[in-house]
Each structure stands twice: as structure tokens, then as C-alpha cells.
CSV table of C-alpha atoms in Angstrom, one decimal:
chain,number,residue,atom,x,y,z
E,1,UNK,CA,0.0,0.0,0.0
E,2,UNK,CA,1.6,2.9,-0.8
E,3,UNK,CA,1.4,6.1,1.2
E,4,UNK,CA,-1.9,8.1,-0.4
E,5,UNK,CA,-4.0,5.1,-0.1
E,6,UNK,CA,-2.8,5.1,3.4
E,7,UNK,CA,-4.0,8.1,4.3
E,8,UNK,CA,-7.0,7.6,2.5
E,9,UNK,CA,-7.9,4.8,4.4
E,10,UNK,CA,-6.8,6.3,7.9
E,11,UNK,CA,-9.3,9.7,6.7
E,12,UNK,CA,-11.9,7.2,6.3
E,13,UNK,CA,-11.1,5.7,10.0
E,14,UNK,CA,-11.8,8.9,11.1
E,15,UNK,CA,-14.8,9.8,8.8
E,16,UNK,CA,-17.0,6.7,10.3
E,17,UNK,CA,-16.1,8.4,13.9
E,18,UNK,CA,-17.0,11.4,13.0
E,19,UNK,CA,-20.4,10.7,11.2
E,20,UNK,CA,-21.8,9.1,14.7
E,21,UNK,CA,-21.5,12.4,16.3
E,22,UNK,CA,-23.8,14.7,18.0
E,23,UNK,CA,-23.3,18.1,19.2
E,24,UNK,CA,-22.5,17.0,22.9
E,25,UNK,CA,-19.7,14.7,21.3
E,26,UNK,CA,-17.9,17.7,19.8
E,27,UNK,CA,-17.6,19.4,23.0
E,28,UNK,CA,-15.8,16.3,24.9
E,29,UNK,CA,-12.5,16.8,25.7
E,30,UNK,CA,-9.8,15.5,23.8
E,31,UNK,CA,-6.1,14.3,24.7
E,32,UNK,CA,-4.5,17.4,23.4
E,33,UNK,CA,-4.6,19.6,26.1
E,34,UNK,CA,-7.3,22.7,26.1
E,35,UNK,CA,-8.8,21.3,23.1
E,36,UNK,CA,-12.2,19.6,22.4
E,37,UNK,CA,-13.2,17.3,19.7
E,38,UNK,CA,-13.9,20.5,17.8
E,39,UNK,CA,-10.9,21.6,18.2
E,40,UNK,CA,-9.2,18.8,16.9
E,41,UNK,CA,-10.7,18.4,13.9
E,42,UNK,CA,-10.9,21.8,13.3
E,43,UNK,CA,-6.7,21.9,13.3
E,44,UNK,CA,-6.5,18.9,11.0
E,45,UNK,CA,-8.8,20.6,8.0
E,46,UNK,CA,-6.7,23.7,8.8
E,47,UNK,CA,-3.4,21.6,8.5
E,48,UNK,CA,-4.8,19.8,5.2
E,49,UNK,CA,-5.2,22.9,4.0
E,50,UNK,CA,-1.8,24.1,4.6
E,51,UNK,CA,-0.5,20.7,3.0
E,52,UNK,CA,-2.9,21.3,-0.2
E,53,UNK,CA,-0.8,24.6,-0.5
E,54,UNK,CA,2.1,22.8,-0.4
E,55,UNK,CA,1.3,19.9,-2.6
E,56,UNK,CA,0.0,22.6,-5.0
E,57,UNK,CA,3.6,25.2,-4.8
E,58,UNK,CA,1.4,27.5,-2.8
E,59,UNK,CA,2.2,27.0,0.7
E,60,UNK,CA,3.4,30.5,1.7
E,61,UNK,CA,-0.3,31.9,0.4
E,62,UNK,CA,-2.2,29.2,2.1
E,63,UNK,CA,-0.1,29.6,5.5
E,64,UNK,CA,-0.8,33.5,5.0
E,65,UNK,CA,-4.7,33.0,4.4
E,66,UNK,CA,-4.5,30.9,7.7
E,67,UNK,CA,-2.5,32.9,9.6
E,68,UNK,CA,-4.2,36.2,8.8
E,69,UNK,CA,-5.3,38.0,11.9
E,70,UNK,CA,-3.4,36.1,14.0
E,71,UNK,CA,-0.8,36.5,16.7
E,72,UNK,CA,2.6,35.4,15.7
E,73,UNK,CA,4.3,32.5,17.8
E,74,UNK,CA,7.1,30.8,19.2
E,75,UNK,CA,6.6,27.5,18.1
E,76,UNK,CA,4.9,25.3,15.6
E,77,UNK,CA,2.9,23.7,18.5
E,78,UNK,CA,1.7,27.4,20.0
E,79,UNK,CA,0.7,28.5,16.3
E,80,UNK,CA,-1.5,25.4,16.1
E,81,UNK,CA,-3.2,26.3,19.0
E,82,UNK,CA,-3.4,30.2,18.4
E,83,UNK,CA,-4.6,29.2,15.3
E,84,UNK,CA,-7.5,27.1,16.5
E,85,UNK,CA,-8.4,29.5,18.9
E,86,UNK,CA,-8.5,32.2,16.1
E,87,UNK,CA,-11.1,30.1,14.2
E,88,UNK,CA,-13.1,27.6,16.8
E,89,UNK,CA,-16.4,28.4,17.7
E,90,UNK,CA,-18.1,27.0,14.0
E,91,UNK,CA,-21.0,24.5,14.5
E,92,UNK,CA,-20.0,20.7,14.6
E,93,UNK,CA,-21.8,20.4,11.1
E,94,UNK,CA,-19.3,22.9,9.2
E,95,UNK,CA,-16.5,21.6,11.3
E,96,UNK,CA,-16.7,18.6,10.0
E,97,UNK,CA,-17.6,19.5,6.2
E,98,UNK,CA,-14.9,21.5,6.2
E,99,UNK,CA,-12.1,19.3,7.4
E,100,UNK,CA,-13.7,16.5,4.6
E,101,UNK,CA,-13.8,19.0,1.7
E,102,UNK,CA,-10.0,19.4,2.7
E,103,UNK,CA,-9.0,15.5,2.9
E,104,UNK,CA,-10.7,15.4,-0.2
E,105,UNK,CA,-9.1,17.7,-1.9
E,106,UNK,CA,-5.6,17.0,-0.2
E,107,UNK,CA,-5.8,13.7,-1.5
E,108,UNK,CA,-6.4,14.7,-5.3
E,109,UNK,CA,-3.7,17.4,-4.7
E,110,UNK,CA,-1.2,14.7,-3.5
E,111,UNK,CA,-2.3,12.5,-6.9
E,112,UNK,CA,-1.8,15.2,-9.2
E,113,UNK,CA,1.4,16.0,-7.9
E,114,UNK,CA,5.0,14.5,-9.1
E,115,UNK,CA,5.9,12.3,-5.3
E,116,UNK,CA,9.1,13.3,-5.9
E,117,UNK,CA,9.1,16.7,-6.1
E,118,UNK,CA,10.7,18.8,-3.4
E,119,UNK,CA,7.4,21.1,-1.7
E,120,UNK,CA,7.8,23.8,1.2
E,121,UNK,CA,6.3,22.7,4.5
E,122,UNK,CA,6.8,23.8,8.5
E,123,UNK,CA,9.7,21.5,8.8
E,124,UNK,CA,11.4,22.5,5.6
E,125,UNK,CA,11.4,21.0,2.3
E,126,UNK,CA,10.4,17.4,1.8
E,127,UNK,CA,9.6,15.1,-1.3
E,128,UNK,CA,5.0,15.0,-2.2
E,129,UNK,CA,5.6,11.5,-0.9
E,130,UNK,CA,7.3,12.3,2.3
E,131,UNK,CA,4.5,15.2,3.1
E,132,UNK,CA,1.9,12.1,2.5
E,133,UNK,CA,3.7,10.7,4.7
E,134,UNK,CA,3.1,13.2,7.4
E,135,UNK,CA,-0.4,13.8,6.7
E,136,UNK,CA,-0.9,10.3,7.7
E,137,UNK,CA,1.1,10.3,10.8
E,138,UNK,CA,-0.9,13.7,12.0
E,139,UNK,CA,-4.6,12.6,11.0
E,140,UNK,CA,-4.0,8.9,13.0
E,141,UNK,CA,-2.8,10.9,15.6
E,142,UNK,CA,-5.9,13.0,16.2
E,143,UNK,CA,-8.4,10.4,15.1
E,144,UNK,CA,-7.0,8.7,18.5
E,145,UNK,CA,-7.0,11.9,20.4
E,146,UNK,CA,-11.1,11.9,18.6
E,147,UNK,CA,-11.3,8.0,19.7
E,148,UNK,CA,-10.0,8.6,23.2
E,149,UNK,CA,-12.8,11.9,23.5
E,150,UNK,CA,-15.5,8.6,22.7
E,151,UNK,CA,-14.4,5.9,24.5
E,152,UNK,CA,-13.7,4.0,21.5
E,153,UNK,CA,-10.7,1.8,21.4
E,154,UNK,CA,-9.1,1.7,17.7
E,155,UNK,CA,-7.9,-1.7,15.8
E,156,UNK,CA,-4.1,-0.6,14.8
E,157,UNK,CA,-3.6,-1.0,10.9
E,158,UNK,CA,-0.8,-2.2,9.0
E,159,UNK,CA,-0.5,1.2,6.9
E,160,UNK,CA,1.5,2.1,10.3
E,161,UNK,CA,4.4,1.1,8.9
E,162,UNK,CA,4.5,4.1,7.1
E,163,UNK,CA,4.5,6.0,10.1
E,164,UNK,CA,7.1,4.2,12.2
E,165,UNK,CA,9.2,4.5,8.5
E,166,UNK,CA,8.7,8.0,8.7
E,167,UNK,CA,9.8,8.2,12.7
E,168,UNK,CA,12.7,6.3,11.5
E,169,UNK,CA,13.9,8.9,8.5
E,170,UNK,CA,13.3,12.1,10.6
E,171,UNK,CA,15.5,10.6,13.8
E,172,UNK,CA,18.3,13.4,12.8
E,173,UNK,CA,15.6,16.4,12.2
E,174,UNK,CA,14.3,15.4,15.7
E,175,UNK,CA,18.0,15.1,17.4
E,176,UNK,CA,18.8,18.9,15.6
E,177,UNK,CA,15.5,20.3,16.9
E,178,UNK,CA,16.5,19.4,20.1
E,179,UNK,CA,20.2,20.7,19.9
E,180,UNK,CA,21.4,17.5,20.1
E,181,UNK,CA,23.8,15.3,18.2
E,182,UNK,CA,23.5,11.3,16.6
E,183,UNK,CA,26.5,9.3,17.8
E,184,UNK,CA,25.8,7.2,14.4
E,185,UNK,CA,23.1,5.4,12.6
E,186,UNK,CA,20.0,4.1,13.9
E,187,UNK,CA,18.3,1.0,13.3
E,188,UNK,CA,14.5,-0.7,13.9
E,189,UNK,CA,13.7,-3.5,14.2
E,190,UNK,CA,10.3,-3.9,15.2
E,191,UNK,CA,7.0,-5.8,15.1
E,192,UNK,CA,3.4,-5.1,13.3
E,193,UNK,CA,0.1,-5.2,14.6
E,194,UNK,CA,0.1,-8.9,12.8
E,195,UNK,CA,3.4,-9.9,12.9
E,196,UNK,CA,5.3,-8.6,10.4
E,197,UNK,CA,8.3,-7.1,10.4
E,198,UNK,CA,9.0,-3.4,10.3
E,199,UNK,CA,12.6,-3.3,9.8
E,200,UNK,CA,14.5,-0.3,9.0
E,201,UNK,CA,18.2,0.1,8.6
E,202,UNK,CA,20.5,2.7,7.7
E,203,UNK,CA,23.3,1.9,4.2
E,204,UNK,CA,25.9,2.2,7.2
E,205,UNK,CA,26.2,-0.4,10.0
E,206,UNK,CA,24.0,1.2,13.2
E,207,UNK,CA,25.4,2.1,16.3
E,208,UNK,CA,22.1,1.7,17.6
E,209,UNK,CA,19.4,-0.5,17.4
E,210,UNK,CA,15.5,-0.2,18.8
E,211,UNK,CA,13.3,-3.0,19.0
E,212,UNK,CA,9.8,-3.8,20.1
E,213,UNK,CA,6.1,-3.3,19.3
E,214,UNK,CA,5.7,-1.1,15.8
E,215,UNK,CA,2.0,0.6,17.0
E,216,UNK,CA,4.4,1.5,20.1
E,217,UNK,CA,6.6,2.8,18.6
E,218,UNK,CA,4.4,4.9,16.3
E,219,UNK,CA,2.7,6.2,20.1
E,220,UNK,CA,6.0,7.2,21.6
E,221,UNK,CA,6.3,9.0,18.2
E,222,UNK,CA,3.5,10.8,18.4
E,223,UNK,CA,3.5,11.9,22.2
E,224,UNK,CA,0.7,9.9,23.5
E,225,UNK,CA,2.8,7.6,25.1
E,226,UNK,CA,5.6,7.4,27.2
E,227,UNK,CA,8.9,5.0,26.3
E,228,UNK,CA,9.0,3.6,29.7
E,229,UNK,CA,5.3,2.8,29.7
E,230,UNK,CA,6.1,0.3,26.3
E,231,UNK,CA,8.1,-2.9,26.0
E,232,UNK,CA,10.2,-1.0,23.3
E,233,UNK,CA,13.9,-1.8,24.1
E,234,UNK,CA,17.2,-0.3,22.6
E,235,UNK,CA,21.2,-0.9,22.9
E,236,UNK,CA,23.9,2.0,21.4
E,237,UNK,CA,24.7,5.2,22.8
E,238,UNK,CA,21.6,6.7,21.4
E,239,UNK,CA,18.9,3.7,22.6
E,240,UNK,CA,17.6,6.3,25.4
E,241,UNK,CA,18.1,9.5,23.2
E,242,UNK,CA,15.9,8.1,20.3
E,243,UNK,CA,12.9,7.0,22.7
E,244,UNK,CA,13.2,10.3,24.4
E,245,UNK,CA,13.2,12.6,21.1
E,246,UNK,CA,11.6,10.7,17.9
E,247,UNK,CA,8.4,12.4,16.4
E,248,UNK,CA,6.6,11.8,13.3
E,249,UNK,CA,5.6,15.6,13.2
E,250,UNK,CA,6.7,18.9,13.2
């Protein structure tokens, strides 16, 4: 499966939660902090649309349509939330027709576009495929943090392995962004939800090697779960370093 038809499945995860909804389920809490189901959804169609700017060679105009009228901020995580703030407050019903119009048209974006091709995003520039790649990895995110809100436990999906893949690859953007250093490569050698193998190594013999549950992995990734909470496991001089700063977004 390659990585649009990934997404496209994980959008339609989230499209069957979503379509169950009333208003009263919009307003639950979600994991990210200070931010309801709403909320949530509300930042991936405004993400999707950033990503469609991108996809398309437009991303400084879309990020200036978004951003207009808002407070600047420190972070990429504090202009998420300023920017949620500066547009929540919709009723669910546009909320949610909103953030489908934009997976739909991110996905036909991401088709017409050459994967190859080198597009502006937050984290820099990255290949159409790569920023798939990330689209996926953000919207599984949040459909847990949606999933969590409901009480709804999730079935994890092999298209995961794109995510733990993509973990894997941005190991030295992560180590930079935290001012730190990679003592050498970094391999994984890990396990899918149904037993196959998600193993990534570098063209150079690794230094260091993590091992364990792939979903895991894909969890510590994405903040909702701590490395000492897993059975994930790791020998180098970078075992603790990678558990403590890999990310699957920006």
C-alpha cells in the first residue's frame, strides 16, 4: 500500500467516527490539552489545508490565508493552538464538512502531484511523498485523540508502517531540533500489529538499534505515550536519546 492510499484509508477511520456524532460529542475533551473534539478536527482541515498549499507550490499563500489576523508564535505547536483559537467556535456540522472537503481535496492534490518533487512545509522541504507521509502520521494521531474523546478503542492497521518509516527517516531532524547530536546510525527492528516485520536500517552499520512493538513505537512517536510505559527496548549510545526525542511531526 503505498502512502496516499494510506491516508485515505486512515481519513476514512476517522470519517466513520465522526459521522456518529452529536453536538454533545464535539464538545468532549480531547487528549491534546485545552482542546475539544472540535478543536481537533478543526486543526487537522486547517493543516490539510496548509498541506494542499504545499502539494500545489502554494504553501506561503495558504499559510498567510490561515495565519491572517493572527498572533505570531514561538513554536509550531503554539501557532497550532493560536490558530484554533483564532477560528473555533463553528457549529460541529461545518467543522466537520470543512475538514472532509479538505481530505478530499488534499488527497487529489497529492495524486496530481509528481511524489518526488521537493514542496515547502513547517519543517522545511520534503519530497510529495514524504509530506503524505506526514499527513498520515498527524490525522491517526488525532483520530486517536477523537477516539479517546469517545471511549472507543481503535484496531491498529498495517499502513502504520508508514508512520514508524517516517519516525525512523526524521531521527536526525528530531535530534537537531532538540540541539542535540546522533553518535551514528540508527536502526528498527520492530513488530506489526500482525506480525510482520517493520525493519529499517540505515546503508551504514548502526550504532544503535531499537526493538519492540511497531504501534508503540508509532505512540512514543507521536507523544501519546511514554517510552517507559512500552516494552520497546534499545542498545547504542543513542537507545535512550531516540525513545526520548523521535516524532513523526513537526
Amino acid at each position: 500500500m503505498d502512502e496516499i492510499s494510506a491516508l485515505t484509508e486512515q481519513q476514512q477511520e476517522l470519517s466513520d467516527l465522526l459521522a456518529s456524532l452529536d453536538d454533545d460529542d464535539w464538545r468532549l475533551s480531547s487528549r491534546c490539552e485545552g482542546w475539544s473534539v472540535a478543536d481537533v478536527v478543526l486543526h487537522l482541515a486547517q493543516t490539510n489545508e496548509m498541506a494542499i498549499g504545499s502539494a500545489q507550490g502554494r504553501f506561503t499563500e495558504a499559510l498567510t490565508v490561515l495565519t491572517s489576523g493572527v498572533e505570531a508564535a514561538g513554536n509550531v505547536d503554539d501557532g497550532a493552538d493560536v490558530m484554533v483559537r483564532h477560528q473555533r467556535g463553528a457549529p460541529p456540522a461545518q467543522v466537520r464538512a470543512r475538514w472532509q472537503q479538505s481530505a478530499d481535496e488534499l488527497r487529489a492534490a497529492l495524486d496530481a502531484a509528481d511524489p518526488h518533487e521537493r514542496v515547502d512545509w513547517v519543517a522545511g522541504r520534503l519530497t510529495v511523498r514524504t509530506l503524505a507521509t506526514t499527513r498520515l502520521a498527524e490525522t491517526w494521531i488525532h483520530t486517536g485523540d477523537v477516539a479517546d474523546a469517545l471511549g472507543t478503542v481503535l484496531v491498529p492497521a498495517e499502513r502504520l508502517r508508514h508512520i514508524a518509516r517516517l519516525a525512523w527517516r526524521t531521527l536526525p531532524y528530531a535530534f537537531t531540533r532538540a540541539g542535540r547530536a546522533l553518535h551514528g546510525p540508527v536502526a528498527f527492528e520492530l513488530e506489526g500489529p500482525f506480525g510482520s516485520e517493520w525493519t529499517f536500517r540505515p546503508d551504514d552499520v548502526s550504532v544503535t538499534t531499537i526493538r519492540g512493538d511497531g504501534v508503540e513505537l508509532c505512540q512514543v512517536a507521536a507523544r501519546r505515550i511514554d517510552p517507559g510505559a512500552t516494552g520497546l527496548e534499545g542498545d547504542g549510545p543513542d537507545a535512550a536519546s531516540v525513545l526520548e526525542l523521535v516524532r513523526t511531526y513537526a
